CSV table of C-alpha atoms in Angstrom, one decimal:
chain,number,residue,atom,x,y,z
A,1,UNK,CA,-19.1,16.1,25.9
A,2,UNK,CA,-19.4,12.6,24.0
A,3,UNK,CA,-16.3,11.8,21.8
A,4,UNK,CA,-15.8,8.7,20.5
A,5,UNK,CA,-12.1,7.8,20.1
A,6,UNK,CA,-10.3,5.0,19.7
A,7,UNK,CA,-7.7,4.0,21.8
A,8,UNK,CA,-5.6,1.2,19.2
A,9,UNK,CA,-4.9,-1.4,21.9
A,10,UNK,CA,-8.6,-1.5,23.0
A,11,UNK,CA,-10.5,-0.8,19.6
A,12,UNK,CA,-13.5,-3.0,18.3
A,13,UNK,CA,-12.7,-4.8,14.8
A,14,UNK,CA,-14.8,-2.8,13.3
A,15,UNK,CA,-12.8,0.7,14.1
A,16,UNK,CA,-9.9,-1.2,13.1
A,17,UNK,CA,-11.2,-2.2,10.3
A,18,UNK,CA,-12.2,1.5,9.7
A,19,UNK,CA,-8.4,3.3,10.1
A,20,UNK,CA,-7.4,-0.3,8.1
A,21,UNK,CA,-9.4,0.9,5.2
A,22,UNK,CA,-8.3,4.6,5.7
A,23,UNK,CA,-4.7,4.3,6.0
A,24,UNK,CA,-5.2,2.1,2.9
A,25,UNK,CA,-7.1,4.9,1.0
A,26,UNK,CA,-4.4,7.1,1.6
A,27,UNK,CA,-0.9,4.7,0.8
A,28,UNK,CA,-3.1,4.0,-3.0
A,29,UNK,CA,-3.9,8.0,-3.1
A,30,UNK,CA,0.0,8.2,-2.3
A,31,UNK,CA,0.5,6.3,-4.6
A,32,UNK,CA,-1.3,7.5,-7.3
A,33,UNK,CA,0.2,11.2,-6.6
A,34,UNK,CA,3.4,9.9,-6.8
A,35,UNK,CA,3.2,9.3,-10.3
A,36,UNK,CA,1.5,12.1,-11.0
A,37,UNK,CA,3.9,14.2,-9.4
A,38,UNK,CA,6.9,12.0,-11.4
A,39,UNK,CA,5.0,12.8,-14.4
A,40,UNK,CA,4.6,16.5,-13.8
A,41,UNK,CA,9.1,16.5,-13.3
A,42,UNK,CA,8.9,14.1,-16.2
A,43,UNK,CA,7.1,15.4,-19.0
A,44,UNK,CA,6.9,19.6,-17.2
A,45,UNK,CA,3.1,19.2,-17.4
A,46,UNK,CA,1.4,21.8,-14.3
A,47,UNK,CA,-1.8,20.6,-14.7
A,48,UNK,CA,-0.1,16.7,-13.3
A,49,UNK,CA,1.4,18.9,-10.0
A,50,UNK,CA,-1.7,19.9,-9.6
A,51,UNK,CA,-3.2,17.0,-9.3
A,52,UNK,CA,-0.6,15.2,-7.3
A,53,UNK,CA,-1.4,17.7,-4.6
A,54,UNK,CA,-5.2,17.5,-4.9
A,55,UNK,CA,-4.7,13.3,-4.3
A,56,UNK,CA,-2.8,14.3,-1.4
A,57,UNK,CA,-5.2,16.2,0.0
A,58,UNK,CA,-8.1,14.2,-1.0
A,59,UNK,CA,-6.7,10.8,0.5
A,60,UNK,CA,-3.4,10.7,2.9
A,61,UNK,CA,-4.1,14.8,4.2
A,62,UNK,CA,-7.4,13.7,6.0
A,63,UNK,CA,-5.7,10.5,7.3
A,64,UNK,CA,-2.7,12.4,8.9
A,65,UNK,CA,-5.1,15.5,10.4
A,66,UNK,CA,-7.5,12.8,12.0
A,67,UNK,CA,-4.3,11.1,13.5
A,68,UNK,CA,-2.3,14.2,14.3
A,69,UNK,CA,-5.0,16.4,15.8
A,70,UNK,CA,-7.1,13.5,17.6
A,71,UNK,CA,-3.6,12.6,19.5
A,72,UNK,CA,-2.3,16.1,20.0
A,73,UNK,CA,-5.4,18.2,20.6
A,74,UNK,CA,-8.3,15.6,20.8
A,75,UNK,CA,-11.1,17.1,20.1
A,76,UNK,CA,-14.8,16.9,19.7
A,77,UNK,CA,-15.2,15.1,16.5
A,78,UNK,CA,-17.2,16.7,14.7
A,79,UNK,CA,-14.1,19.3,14.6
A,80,UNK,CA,-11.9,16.1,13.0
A,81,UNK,CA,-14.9,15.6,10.3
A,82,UNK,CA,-14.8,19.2,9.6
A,83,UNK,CA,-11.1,19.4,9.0
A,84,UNK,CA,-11.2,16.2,7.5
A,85,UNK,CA,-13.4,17.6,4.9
A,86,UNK,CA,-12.4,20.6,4.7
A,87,UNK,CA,-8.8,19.4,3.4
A,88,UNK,CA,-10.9,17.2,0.8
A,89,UNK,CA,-12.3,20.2,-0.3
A,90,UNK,CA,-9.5,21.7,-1.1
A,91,UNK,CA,-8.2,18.8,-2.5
A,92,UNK,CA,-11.5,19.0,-5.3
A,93,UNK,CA,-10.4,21.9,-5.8
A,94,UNK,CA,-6.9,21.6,-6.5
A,95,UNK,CA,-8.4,18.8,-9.0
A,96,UNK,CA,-10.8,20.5,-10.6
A,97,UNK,CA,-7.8,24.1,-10.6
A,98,UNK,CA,-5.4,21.2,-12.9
A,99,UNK,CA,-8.2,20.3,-15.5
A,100,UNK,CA,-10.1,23.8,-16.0
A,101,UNK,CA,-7.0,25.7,-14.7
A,102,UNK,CA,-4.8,28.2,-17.2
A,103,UNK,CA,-1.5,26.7,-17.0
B,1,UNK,CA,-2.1,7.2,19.7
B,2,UNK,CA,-5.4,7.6,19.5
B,3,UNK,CA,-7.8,7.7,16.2
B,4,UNK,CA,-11.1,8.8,15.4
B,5,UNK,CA,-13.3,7.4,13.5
B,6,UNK,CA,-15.0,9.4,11.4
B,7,UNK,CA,-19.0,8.7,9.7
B,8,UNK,CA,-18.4,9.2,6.0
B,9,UNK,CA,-15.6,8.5,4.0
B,10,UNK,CA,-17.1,8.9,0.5
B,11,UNK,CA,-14.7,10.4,-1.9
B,12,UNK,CA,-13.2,7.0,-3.3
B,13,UNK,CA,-14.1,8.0,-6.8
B,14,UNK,CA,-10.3,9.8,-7.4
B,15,UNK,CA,-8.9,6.9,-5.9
B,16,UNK,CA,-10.7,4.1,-8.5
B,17,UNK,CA,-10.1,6.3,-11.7
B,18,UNK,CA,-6.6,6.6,-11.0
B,19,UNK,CA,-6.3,2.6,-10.5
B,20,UNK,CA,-7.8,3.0,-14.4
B,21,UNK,CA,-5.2,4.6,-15.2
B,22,UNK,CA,-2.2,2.1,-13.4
B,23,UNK,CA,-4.0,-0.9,-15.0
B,24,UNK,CA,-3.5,0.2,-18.1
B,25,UNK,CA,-1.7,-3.1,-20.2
B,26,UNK,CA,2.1,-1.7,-20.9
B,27,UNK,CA,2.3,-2.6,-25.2
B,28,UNK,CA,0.4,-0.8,-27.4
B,29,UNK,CA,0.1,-2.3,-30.7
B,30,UNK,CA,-2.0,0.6,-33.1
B,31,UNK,CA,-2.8,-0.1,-37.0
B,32,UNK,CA,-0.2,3.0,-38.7
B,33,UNK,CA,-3.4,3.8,-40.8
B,34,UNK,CA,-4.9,5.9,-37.7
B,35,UNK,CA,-2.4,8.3,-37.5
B,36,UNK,CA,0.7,7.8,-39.7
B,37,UNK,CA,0.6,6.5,-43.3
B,38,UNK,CA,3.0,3.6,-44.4
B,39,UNK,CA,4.7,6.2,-47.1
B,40,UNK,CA,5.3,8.6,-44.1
B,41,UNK,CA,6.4,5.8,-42.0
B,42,UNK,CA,8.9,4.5,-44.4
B,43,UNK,CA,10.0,8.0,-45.8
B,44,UNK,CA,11.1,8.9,-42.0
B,45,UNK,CA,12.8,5.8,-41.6
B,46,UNK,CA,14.7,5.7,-45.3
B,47,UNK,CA,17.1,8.4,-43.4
B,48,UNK,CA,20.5,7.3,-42.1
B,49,UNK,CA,20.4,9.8,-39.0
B,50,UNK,CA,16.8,9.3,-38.6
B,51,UNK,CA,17.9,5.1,-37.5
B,52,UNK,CA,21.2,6.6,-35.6
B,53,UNK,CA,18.6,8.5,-33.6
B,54,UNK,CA,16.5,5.5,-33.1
B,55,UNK,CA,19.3,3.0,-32.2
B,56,UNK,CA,21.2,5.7,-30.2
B,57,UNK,CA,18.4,6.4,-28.2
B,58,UNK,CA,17.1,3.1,-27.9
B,59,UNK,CA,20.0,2.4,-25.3
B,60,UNK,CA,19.8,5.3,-23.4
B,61,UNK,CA,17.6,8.5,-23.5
B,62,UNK,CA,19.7,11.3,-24.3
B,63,UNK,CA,19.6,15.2,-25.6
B,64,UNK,CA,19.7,16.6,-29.0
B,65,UNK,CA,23.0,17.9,-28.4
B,66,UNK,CA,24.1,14.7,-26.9
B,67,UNK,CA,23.0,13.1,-30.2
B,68,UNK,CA,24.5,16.1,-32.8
B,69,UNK,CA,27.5,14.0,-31.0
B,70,UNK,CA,27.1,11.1,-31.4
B,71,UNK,CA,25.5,10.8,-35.2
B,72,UNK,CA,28.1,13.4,-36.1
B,73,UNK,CA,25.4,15.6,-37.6
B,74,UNK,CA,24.5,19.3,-37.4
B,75,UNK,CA,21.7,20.5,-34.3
B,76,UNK,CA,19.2,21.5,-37.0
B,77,UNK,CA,19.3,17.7,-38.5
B,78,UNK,CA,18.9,16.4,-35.4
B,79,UNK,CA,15.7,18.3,-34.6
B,80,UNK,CA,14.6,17.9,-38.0
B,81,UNK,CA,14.9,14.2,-37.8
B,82,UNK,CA,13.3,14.2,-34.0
B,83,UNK,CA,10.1,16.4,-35.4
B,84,UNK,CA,9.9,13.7,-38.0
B,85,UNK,CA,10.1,10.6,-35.7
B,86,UNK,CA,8.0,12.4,-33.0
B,87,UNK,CA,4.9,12.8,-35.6
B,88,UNK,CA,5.2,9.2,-35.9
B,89,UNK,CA,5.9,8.3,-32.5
B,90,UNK,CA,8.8,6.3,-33.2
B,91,UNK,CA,10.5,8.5,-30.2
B,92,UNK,CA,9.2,10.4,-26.9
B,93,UNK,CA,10.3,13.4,-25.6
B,94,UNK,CA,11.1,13.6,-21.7
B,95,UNK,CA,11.6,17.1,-19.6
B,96,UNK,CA,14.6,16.5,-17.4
B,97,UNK,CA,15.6,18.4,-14.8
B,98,UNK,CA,19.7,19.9,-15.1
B,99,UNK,CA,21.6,20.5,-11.9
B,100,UNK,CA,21.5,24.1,-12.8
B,101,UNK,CA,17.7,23.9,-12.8
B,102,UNK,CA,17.2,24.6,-16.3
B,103,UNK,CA,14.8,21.8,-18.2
B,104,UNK,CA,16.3,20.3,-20.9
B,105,UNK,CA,14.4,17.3,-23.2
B,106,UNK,CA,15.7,14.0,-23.7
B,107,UNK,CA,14.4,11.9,-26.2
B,108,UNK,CA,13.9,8.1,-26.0
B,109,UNK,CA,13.2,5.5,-29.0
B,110,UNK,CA,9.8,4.3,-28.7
B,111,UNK,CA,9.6,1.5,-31.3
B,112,UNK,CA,9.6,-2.2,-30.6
B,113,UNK,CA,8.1,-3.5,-33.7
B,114,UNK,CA,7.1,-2.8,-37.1
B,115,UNK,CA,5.6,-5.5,-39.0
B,116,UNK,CA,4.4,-5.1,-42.7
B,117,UNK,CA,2.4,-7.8,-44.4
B,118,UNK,CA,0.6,-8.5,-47.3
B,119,UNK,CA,-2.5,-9.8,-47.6
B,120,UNK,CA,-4.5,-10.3,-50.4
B,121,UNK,CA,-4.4,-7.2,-52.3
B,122,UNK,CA,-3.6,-5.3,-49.3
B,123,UNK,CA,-0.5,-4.2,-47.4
B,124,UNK,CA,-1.3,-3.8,-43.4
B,125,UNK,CA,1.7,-2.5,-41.0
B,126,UNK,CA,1.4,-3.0,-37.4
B,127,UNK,CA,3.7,-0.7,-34.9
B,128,UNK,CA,4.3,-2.1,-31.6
B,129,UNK,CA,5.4,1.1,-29.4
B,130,UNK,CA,7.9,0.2,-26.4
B,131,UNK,CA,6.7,0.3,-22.8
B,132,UNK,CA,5.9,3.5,-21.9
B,133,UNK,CA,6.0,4.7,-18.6
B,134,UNK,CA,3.3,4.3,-16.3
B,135,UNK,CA,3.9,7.9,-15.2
B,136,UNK,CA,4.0,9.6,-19.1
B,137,UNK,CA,1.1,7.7,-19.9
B,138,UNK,CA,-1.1,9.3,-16.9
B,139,UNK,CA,0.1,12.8,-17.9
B,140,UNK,CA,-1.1,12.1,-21.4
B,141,UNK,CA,-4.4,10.5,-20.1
B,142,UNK,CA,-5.0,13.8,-18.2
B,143,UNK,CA,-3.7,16.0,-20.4
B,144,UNK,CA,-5.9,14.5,-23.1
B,145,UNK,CA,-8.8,15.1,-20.8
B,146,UNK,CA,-8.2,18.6,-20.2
């Protein structure tokens, strides 16, 4: 079984660079959500809470899964990419629920 | 702790539209003739309660009852006076949240500026809005996309 983790204190720059870029993607999606979800308590727009929780899911959920399960369970990766995507997915369609949505 | 690192991370595209919508330059000056007429604009400001509003809320947001208060003027004035200024977007409406957990709107004055000048045979009016919050204006932008 080949599984290619990294270990922080003996990681290429590269791999770095890669969770770098990640954790980075998710502190802007965090970001971004934020104010969505101030203007969804600001202006008691649903379509806003629903996209606060899609960004979640799109950009700081697949950052914490990767971290959480590769530490607690680590497993193959292919699992991590699948769960990685799969909370994308449903970040899409939290997205796509607050533009086309009835609410 | 350990971290894998994963092939593809592709979906950026969320990410870079909503930087769009952070970037956006806080003062909005608009030419009145797009959506509010300089008759209409001056008619809802030649109205004594219609400035209270304005200066009242221009320190602090507050509620229509709040400002049935303080201008010393009857509920249904005040929301008269608020539809008015709202169609011109002199103020904004806010949702708060009550310690009850009821919602209950505030309304905060929106105007900076308004600058008339004539101009060889022509009046133009230019209305500079106040900042507006970075938050509001996403949840128009998406709202308006919807």
């Amino acid at each position: 079984m080949t599984r290619s983790v990294v270990r922080l204190d003996g990681a290429t720059l590269f791999e770095l660079l890669t969770v770098a870029s990640l954790f980075l993607v998710a502190l802007f999606g965090t970001l971004i959500a934020y104010q969505a979800y101030r203007g969804y308590r600001r202006n008691d727009a649903r379509s806003m809470l629903y996209l606060a929780v899609g960004l979640l899911l799109l950009t700081l959920c697949p950052f914490v899964v990767n971290v959480a399960v590769t530490t607690l369970l680590k497993p193959e990766q292919i699992v991590i990419a699948f769960l990685e995507n799969l909370s994308r997915l449903f970040g899409l369609v939290a997205i796509t629920y607050s533009l086309y949505g009835q609410h | 702790m350990t971290y894998a690192v994963a092939a593809d991370n592709s979906v950026f595209s969320f990410r870079e539209i909503g930087l769009l919508f952070i970037g956006i330059p806080k003062r909005t000056a608009i030419p009145v003739s797009e959506d509010t007429d300089l008759s209409t604009l001056l008619a809802v400001l030649d109205d004594e309660y219609a400035r209270d509003i304005l200066t009242h809320t221009s320190v602090e947001p507050m509620s229509a009852s709040t400002l049935s208060e303080r201008c010393d003027a009857s509920l249904p004035t005040i929301y008269r006076r608020l539809d008015r200024l709202e169609e011109c977007h002199l103020v904004t409406e806010e949702t708060e949240l009550a310690q009850d957990g009821n919602h209950y709107s505030v309304y905060r004055a929106n105007l900076d500026r308004l600058e008339l000048s004539l101009d060889e045979g022509a009046f133009s009016v230019e209305l500079t809005y106040r900042d507006e919050d970075v938050a509001d204006k996403f949840t128009r932008m998406w709202e308006g996309m919807r």
